[in-house]
Coordinates of C-alpha atoms and ligand atoms in Angstrom, one line a residue:
X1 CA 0.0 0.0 0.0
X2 CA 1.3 3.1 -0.7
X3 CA 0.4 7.1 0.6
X4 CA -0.3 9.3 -2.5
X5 CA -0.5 13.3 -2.2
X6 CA -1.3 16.7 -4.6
X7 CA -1.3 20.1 -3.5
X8 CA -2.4 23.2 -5.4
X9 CA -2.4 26.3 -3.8
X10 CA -3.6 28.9 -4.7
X11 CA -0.6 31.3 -4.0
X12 CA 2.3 30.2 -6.8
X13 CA 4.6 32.4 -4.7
X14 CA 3.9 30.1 -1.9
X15 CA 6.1 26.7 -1.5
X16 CA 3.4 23.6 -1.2
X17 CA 6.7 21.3 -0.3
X18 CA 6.5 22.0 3.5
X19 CA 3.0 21.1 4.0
X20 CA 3.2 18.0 1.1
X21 CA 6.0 16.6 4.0
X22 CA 3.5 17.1 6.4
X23 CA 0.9 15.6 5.0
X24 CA 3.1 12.7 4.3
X25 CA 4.0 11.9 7.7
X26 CA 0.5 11.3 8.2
X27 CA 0.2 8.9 5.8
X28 CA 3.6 6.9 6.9
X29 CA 1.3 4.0 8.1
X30 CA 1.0 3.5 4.3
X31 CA 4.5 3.0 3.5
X32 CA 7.8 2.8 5.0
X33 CA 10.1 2.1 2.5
X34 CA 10.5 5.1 0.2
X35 CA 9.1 8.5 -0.3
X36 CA 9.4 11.4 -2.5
X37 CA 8.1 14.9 -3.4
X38 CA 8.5 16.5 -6.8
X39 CA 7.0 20.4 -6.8
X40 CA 6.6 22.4 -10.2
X41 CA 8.0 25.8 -9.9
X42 CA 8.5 29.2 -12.2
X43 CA 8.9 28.3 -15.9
X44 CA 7.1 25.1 -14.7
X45 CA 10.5 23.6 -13.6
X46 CA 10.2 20.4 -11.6
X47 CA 12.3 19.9 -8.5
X48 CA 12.4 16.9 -7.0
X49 CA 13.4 14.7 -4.0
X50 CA 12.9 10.9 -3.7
X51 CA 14.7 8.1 -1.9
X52 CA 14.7 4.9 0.6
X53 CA 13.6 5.8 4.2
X54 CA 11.0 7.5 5.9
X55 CA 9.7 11.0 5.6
X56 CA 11.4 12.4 8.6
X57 CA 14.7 10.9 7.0
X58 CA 14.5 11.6 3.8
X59 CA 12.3 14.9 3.2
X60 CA 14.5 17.0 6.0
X61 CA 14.2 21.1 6.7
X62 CA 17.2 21.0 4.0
X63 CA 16.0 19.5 1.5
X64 CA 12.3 20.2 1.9
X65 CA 13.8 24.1 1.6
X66 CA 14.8 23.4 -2.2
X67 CA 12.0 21.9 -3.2
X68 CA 10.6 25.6 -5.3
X69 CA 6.6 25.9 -6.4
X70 CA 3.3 26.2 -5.2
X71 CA 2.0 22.6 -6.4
X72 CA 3.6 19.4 -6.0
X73 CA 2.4 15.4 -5.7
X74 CA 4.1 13.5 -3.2
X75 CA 4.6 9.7 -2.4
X76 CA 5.3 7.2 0.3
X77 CA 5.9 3.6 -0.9
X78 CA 5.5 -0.2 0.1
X79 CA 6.4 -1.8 -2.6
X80 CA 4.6 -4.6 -4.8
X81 CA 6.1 -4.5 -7.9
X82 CA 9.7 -4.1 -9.2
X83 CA 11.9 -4.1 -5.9
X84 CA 13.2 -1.6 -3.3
X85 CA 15.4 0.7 -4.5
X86 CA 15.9 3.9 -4.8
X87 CA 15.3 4.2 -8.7
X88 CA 11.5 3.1 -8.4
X89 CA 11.0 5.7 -5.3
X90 CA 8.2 7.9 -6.5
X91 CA 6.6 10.2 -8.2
X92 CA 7.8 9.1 -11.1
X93 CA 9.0 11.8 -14.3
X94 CA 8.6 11.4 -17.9
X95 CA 9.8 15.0 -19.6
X96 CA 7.5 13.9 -23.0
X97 CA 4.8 15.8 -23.2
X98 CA 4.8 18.4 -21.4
X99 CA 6.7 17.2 -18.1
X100 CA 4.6 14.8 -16.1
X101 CA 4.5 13.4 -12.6
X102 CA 3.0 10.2 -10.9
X103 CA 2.1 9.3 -7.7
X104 CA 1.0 5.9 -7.8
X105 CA -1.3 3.4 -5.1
X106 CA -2.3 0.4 -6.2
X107 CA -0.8 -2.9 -8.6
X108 CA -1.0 -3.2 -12.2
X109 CA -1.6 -7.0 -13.2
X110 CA -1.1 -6.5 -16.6
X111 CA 2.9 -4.9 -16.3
X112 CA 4.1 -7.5 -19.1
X113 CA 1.2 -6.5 -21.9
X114 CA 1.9 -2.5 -20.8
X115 CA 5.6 -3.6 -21.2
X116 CA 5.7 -4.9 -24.7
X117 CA 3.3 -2.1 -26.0
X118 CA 5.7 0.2 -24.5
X119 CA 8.7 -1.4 -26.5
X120 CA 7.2 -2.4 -29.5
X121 CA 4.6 0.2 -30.2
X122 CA 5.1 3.6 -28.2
X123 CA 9.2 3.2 -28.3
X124 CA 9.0 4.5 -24.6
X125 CA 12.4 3.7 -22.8
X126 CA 11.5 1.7 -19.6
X127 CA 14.1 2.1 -16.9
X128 CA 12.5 0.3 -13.4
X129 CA 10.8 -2.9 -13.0
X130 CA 7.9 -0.7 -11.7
X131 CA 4.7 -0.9 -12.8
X132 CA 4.2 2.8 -11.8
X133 CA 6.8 4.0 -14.3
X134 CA 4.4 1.9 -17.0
X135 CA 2.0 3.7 -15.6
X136 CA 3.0 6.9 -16.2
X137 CA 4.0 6.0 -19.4
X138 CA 0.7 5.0 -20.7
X139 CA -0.7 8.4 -19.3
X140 CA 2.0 9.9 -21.5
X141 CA 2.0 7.8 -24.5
X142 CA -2.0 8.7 -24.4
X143 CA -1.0 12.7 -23.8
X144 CA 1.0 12.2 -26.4
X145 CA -1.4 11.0 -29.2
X146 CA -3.5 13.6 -28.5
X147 CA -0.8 15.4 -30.7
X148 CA -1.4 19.5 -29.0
X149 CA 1.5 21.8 -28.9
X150 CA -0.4 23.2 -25.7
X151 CA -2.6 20.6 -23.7
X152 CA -6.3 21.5 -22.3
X153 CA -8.8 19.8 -19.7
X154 CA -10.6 17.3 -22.6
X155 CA -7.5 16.2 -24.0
X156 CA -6.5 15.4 -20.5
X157 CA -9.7 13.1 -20.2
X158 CA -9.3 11.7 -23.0
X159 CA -6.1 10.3 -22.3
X160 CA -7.1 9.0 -18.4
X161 CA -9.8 7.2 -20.3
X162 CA -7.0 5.8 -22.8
X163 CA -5.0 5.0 -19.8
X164 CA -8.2 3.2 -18.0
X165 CA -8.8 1.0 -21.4
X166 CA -5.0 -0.1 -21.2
X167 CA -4.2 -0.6 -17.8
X168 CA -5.7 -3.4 -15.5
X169 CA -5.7 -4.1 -11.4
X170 CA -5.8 -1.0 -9.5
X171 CA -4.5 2.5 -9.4
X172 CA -5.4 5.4 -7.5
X173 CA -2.9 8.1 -9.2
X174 CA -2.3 11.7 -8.6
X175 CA -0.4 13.4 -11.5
X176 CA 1.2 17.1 -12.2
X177 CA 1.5 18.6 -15.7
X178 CA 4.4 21.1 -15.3
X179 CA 3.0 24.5 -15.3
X180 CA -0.6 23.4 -15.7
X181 CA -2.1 21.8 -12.8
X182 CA -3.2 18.6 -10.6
X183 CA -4.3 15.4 -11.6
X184 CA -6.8 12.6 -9.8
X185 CA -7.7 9.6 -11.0
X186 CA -8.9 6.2 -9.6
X187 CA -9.6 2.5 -11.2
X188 CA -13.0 1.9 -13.1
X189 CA -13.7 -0.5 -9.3
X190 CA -12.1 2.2 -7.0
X191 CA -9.9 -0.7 -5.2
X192 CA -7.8 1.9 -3.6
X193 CA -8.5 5.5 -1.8
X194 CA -8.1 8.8 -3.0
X195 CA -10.2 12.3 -2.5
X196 CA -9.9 16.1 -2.2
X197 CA -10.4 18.8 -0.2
X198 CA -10.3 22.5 -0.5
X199 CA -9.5 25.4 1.7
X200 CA -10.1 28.8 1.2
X201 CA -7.0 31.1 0.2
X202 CA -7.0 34.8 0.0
X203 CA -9.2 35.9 -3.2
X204 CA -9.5 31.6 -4.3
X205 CA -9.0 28.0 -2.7
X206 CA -6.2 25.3 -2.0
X207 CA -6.8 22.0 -3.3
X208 CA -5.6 19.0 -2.1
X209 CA -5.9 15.8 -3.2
X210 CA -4.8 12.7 -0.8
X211 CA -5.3 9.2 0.1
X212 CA -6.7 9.0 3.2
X213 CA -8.8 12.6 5.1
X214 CA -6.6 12.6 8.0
X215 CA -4.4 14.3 5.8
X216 CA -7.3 17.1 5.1
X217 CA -8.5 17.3 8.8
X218 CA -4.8 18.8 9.9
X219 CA -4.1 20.6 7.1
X220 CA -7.6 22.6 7.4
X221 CA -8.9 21.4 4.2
X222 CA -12.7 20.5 4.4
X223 CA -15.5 19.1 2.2
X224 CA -13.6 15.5 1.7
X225 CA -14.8 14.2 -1.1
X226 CA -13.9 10.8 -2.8
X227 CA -12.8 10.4 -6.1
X228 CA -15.1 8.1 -7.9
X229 CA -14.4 5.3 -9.8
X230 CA -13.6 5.5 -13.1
X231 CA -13.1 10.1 -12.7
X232 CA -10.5 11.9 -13.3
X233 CA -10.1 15.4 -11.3
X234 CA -7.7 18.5 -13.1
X235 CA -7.2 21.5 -10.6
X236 CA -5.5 23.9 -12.1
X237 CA -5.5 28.1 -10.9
X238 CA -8.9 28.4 -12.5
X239 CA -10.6 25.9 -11.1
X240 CA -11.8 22.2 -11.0
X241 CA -12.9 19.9 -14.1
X242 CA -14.4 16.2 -13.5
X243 CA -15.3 13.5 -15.5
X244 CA -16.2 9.3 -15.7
X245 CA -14.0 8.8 -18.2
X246 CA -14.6 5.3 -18.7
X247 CA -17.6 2.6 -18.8
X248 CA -19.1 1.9 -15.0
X249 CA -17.6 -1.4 -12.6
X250 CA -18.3 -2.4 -9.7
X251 CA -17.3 -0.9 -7.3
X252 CA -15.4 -3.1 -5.0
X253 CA -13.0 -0.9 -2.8
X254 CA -10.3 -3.1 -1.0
X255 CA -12.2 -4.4 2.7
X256 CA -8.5 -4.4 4.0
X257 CA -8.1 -0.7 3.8
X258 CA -10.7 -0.7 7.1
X259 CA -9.0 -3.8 8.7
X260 CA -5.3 -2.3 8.9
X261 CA -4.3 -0.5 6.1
X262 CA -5.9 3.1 6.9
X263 CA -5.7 5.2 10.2
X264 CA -8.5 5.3 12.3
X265 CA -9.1 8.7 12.0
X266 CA -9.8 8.6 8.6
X267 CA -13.0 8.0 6.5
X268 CA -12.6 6.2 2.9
X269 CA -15.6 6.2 0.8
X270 CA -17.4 7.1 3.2
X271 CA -17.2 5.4 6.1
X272 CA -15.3 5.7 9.2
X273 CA -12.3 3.8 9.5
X274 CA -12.8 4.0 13.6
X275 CA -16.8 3.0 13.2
X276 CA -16.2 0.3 11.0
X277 CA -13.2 -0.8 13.1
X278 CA -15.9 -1.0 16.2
X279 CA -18.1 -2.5 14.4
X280 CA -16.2 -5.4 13.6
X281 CA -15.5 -5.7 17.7
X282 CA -18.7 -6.2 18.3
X283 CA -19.3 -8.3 15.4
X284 CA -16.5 -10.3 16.8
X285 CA -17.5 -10.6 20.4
X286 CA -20.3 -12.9 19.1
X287 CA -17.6 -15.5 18.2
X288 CA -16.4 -15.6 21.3
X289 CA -17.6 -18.7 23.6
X290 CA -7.7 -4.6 16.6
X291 CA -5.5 -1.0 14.2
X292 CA -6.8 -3.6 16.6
X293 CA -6.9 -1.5 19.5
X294 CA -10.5 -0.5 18.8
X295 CA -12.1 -3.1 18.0
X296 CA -10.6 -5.1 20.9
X297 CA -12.3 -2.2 23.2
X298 CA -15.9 -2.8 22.1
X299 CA -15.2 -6.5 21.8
X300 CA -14.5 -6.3 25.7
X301 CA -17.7 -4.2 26.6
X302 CA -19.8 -6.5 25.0
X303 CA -18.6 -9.6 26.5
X304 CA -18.3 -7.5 29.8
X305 CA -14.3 -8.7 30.2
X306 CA -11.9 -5.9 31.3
X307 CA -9.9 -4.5 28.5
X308 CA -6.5 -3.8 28.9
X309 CA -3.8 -2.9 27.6
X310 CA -1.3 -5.7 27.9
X311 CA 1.0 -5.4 25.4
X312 CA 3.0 -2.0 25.2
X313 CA 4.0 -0.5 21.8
X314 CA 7.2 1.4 20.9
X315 CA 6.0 3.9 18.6
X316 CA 9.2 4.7 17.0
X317 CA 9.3 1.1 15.3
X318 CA 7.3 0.9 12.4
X319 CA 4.5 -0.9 11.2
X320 CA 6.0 -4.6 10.8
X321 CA 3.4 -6.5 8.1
X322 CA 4.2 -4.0 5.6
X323 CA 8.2 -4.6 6.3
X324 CA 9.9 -6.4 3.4
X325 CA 11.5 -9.7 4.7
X326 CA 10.5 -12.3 7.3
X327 CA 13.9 -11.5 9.7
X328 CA 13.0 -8.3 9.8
X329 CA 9.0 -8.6 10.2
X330 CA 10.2 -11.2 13.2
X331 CA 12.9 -9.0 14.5
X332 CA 11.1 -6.0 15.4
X333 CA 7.4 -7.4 16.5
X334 CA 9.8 -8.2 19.9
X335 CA 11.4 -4.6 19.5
X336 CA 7.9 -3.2 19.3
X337 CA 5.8 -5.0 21.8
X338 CA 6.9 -5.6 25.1
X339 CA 4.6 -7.6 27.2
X340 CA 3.1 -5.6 30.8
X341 CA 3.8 -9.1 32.8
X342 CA 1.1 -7.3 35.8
X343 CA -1.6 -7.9 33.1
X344 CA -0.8 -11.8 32.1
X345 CA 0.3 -13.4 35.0
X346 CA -1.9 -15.9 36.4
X347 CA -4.6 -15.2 33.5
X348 CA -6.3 -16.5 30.3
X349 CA -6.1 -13.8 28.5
X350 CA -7.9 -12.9 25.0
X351 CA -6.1 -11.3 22.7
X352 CA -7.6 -9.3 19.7
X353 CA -5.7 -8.2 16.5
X354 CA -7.1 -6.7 13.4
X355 CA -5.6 -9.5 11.2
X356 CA -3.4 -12.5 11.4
X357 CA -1.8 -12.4 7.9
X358 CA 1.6 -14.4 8.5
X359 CA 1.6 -15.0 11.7
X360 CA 4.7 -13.3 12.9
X361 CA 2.7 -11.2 15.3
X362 CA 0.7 -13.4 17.1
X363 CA 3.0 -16.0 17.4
X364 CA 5.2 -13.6 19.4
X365 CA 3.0 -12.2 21.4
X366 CA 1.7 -15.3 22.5
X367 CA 4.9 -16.5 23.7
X368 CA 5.6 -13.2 25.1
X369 CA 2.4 -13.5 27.0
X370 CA 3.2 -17.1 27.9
X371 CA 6.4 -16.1 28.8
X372 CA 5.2 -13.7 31.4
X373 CA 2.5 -15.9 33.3
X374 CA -0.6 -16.1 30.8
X375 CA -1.9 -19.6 31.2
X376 CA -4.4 -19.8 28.2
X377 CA -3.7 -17.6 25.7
X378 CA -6.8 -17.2 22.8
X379 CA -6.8 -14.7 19.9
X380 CA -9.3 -13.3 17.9
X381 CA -8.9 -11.3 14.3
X382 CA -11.0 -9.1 12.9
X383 CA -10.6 -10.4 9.7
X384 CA -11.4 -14.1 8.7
X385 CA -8.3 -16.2 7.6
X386 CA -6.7 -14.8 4.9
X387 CA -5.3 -17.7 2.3
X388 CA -5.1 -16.4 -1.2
X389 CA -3.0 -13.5 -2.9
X390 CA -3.4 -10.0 -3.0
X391 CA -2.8 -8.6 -6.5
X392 CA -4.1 -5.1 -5.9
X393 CA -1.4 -3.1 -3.8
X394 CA -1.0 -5.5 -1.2
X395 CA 2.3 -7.2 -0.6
X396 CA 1.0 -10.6 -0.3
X397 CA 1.9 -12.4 -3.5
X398 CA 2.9 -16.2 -2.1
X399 CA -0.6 -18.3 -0.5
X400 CA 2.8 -20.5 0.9
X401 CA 3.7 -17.8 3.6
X402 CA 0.0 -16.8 4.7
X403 CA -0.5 -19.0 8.2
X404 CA -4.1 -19.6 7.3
X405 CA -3.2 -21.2 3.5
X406 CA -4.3 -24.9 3.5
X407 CA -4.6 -24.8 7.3
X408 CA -8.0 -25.3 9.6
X409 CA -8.5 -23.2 12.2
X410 CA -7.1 -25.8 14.9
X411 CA -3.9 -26.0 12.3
X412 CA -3.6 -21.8 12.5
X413 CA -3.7 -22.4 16.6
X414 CA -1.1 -24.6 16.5
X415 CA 0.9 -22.8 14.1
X416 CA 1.2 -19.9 16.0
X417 CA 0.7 -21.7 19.6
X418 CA -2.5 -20.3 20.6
X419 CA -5.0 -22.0 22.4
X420 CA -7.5 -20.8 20.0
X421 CA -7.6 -18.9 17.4
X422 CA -11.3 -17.2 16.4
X423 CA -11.6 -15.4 13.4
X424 CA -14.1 -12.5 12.4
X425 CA -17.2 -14.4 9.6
X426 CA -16.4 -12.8 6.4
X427 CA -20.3 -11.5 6.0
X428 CA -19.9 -10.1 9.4
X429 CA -16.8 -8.1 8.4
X430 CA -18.4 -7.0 5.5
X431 CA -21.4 -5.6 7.0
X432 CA -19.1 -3.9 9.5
X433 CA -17.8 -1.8 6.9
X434 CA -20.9 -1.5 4.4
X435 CA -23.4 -0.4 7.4
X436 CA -22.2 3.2 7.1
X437 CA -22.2 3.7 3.1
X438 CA -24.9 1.0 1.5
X439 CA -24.3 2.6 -1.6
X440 CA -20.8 0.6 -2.3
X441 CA -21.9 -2.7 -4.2
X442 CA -19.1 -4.9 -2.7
X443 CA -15.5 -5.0 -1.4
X444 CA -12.6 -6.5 -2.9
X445 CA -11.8 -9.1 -0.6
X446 CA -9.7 -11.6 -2.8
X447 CA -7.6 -12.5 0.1
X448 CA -10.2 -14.1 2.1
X449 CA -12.4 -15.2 -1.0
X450 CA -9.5 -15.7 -3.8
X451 CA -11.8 -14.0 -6.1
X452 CA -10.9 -10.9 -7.8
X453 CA -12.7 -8.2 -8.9
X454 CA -10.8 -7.0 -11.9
X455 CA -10.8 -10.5 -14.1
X456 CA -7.0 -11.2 -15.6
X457 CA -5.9 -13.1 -12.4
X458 CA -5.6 -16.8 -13.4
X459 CA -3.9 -19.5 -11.9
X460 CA -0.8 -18.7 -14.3
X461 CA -0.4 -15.3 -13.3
X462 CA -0.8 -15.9 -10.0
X463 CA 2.6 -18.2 -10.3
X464 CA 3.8 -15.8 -12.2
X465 CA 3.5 -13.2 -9.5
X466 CA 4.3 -15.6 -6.7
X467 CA 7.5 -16.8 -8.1
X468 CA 8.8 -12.8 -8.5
X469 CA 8.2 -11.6 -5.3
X470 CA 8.0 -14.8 -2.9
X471 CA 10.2 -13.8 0.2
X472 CA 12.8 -16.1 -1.0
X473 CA 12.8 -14.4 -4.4
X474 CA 12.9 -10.7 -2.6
X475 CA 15.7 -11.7 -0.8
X476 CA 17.8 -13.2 -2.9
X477 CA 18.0 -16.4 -0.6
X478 CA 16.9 -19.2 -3.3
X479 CA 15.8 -21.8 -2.6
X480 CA 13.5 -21.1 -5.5
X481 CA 15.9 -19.9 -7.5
X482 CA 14.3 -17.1 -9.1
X483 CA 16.9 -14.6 -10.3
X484 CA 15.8 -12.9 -13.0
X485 CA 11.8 -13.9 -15.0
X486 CA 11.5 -13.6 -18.4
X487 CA 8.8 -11.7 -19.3
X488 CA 6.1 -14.1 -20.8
X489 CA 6.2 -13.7 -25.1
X490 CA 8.8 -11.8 -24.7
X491 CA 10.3 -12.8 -27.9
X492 CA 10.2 -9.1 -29.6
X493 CA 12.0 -7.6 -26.7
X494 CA 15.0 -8.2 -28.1
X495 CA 16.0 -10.1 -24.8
X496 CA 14.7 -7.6 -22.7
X497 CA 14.8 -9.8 -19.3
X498 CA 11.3 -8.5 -17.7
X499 CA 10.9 -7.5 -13.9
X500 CA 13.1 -9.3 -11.8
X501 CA 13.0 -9.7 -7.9
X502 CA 13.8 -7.8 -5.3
X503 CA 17.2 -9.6 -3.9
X504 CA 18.2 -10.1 -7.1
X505 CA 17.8 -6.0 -8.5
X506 CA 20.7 -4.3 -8.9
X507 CA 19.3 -1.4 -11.2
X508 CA 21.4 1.6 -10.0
X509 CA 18.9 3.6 -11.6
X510 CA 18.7 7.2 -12.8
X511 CA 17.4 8.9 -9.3
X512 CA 18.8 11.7 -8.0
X513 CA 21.7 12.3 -5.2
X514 CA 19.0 13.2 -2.2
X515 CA 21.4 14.0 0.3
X516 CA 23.7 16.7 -1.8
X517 CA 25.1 19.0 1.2
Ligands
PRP1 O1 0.3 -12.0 10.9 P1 1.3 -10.9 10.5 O2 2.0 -11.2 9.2 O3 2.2 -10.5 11.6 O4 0.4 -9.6 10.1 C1 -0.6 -9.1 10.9 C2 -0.1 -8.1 11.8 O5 0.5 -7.0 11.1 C3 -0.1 -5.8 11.3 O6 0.6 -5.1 12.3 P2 1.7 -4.0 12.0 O7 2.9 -4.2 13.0 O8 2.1 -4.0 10.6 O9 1.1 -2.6 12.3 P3 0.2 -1.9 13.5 O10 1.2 -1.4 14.5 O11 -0.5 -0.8 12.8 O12 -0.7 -2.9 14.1 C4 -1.5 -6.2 11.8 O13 -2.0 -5.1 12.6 C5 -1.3 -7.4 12.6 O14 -0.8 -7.1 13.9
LIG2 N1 1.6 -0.5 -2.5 C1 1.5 0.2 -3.6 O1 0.6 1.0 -3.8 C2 2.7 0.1 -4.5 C3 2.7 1.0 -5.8 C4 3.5 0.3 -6.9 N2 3.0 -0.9 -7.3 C5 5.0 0.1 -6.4 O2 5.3 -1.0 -6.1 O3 5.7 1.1 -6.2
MG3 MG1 -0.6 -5.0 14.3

């Protein structure tokens, strides 16, 4: 999952680059491993800064201060294509047309057809294994064929719409033209989040468009809106232009968004991350013969247990699911959570957690809890087992490492030592979530289901995509061997050797030095 940000205010004279790091750090939660501003100043020059590492790491005072303009689009990424290095930090730049920028959430699942069009038919240089850089290159290579010496609103529909015939899986975008304006646009089945808000400015507005509204509640934007499926939004200085620019989908927004993926305090399409989260406590306490934290409140109320707080978090240690290999995921659940031995000695204790997706977490805590005194440990997720892929912007390509693949419930227990497991009914989640907005026809929920709302996810692909970015594969640490995968037909690629794995990327790249003194 990744954060996506635009900001147009209405003052050019003013730099948007301080508040697009702000905004930013609010959406860490969505992605730890790289983030990056580009701003468009006078002239419409573009200034950039992009790199590994967080926001307070990466986008300091110093180099926040040369980042020149009064619009910019701004990223923080967990990857799920391509690998982790700096090169495929984002927004991504094409200079042809007109200087463009994207900021990309979501997961293309057709990257190999985009690929060989790209090579064979639009002659457009390729650099990352990406699929945002694909992206942004269809938006272009659809800009382009529009064939204007200066672009205008309709053209720029026109070529979203192009875009949204090409592209498949999910992509919630925000793009810059240099020197023209903002960009928002969201898959025809709105898998992932984006909206705007405005702000009023002197003699006009701001306009910002984000992922999540937390972002637009401390900025002081208001009237959220989401983008709808299938629209494209242009801001520019005189105002806003909207459009469906492509035939109606269902839409099936991504049910994990208001399991873990999105703060609290924010409310997607909607509806309320926190509601939905309480919901699905209470929904959950009648299994019983949190992210998590919650639900796990309401859960207690209703069966009339005390709540407590028994495991302690150290905030300063990211999220660990969304890390990128299993050492590391294991590693720093213990550095996180440290167990309040007062609370577990001498108890059965019930412990609640928004998901169990690998099981690192709750098989540490459960010793950790067992460690210090709990005699019966028993957890409950909000979510129901998760056993299939996640195609869509989810890091969760390899059924093999989910703890709930091919196992019963008694078999997840044991897996992770609990004494039982309960997990949340999948109608039950659902109706959690859809309770406060009717209107959206379904959720994407391909994880627990292994159905997928897009189409173009067959058992071959799904090997395909498991044998790329399997932990093994993103490490580099074999056994599976997977080193470099040719891209499927290839054949016309002269050779071109298609997206390889993480471990096993040593693109250097063309990014820039971020950390010039
Ligand atoms: O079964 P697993 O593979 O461990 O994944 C599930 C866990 O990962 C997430 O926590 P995370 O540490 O990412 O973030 P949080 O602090 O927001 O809960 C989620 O909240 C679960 O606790
Ligand atoms: N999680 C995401 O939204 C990732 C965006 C894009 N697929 C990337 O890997 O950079
Ligand atoms: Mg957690």
């Amino acid at each position: 999952m990744c954060g996506i940000l635009g900001l147009l205010l209405h003052d050019p004279t003013i730099d948007a680059a301080v508040e697009i790091c702000e905004g930013l750090s609010l959406l860490q939660h969505r992605g730890q491993d790289a983030c990056g501003i580009v701003t468009c100043g006078p002239k419409g020059r573009l200034y950039q800064c992009k790199a590994n590492g967080m926001v307070r790491d990466v986008l300091d005072d110093k180099a926040v201060g040369r980042l020149i303009g009064g619009m910019g689009v701004g990223h923080v990424r967990y990857p799920t294509a391509g690998g982790s290095n700096h090169a495929e930090a984002q927004p991504f730049y094409v200079n042809s047309p007109y200087g463009i920028v994207l900021a990309h959430n979501g997961n293309l699942i057709n990257s190999t057809t985009l690929l060989q069009y790209m090579d064979a038919t639009a002659h457009r240089h390729i650099n990352t294994s990406s699929d945002s850089e694909l992206l942004l290159n269809t938006f272009a290579d659809n800009l382009q064929q529009t064939g204007k010496f200066r672009i205008n609103e309709e053209d720029i529909f026109t070529a979203v719409g192009g875009l949204m015939k090409q592209c498949k899986g999910a992509y919630a975008c925000v793009a810059m033209l240099a020197g023209f304006g903002i960009i928002a646009f969201r898959d025809p089945n709105g898998i992932r989040p984006v909206g705007m808000a405005s702000r009023r400015a002197s003699t006009g507005k701001d306009w910002l468009f984000a992922s999540e509204s937390n972002v637009a509640d401390a900025g002081g934007f208001s009237d959220w809106e989401d983008v709808k499926p299938g629209e494209a939004i242009i801001i520019t200085r005189s105002g806003v232009s909207r459009r469906i620019v492509t035939e109606p989908a269902t839409f099936a927004p991504d049910i994990f968004e208001y399991v873990y993926f999105a703060r609290p305090d924010s409310v997607l399409d909607g509806v309320s991350v926190y509601r939905s989260r309480m919901a699905m406590g209470d929904a959950l306490a009648e299994e019983v013969p949190d992210t998590s934290r919650v639900a796990a409140l309401n859960l207690a109320q209703k069966l009339e247990l005390p709540y407590r707080e028994g495991f302690i978090k150290n905030r300063y240690i990211g999220r660990t699911f969304i890390m990128p290999g299993q050492q590391m995921r294991k590693k720093s659940v213990r550095k996180k959570l440290n167990a309040m031995a007062l609370e577990f000695a001498d108890k059965n204790v019930l412990l609640v957690d928004d998901s169990i997706v690998r099981g690192t977490t709750s098989k540490e805590i459960i010793q950790m809890a067992k460690d210090v005194g709990a005699k019966k440990v028993i957890v409950a997720s909000c979510a129901p087992p998760i056993r299939y892929s996640n195609v869509y912007g989810i890091d969760m390509p390899s059924p093999s490492e989910l703890v709930a693949h091919g196992r019963t419930t008694e078999e997840i227990a044991k897996a992770i030592g609990a004494d039982l497991v309960i997990f949340q009914k999948l109608p039950d989640l659902i109706a959690s979530v859809r309770q406060f907005n009717p209107t959206i026809e379904t959720f994407d929920c391909s994880v627990f289901t292994g159905e997928y709302v897009t189409g173009g996810v067959d058992e071959g692909y799904l090997a395909y995509i498991e044998s790329l970015r399997n932990d093994h594969a993103k490490n580099g640490t074999v056994p599976t061997g997977v080193k470099a995968v040719k891209v499927k037909d290839a054949n016309d690629l002269n050779g071109f050797s298609g997206p390889v794995a993480n471990g096993a990327d040593d693109t250097v790249g063309l990014h820039n030095s971020w950390n010039i003194s």
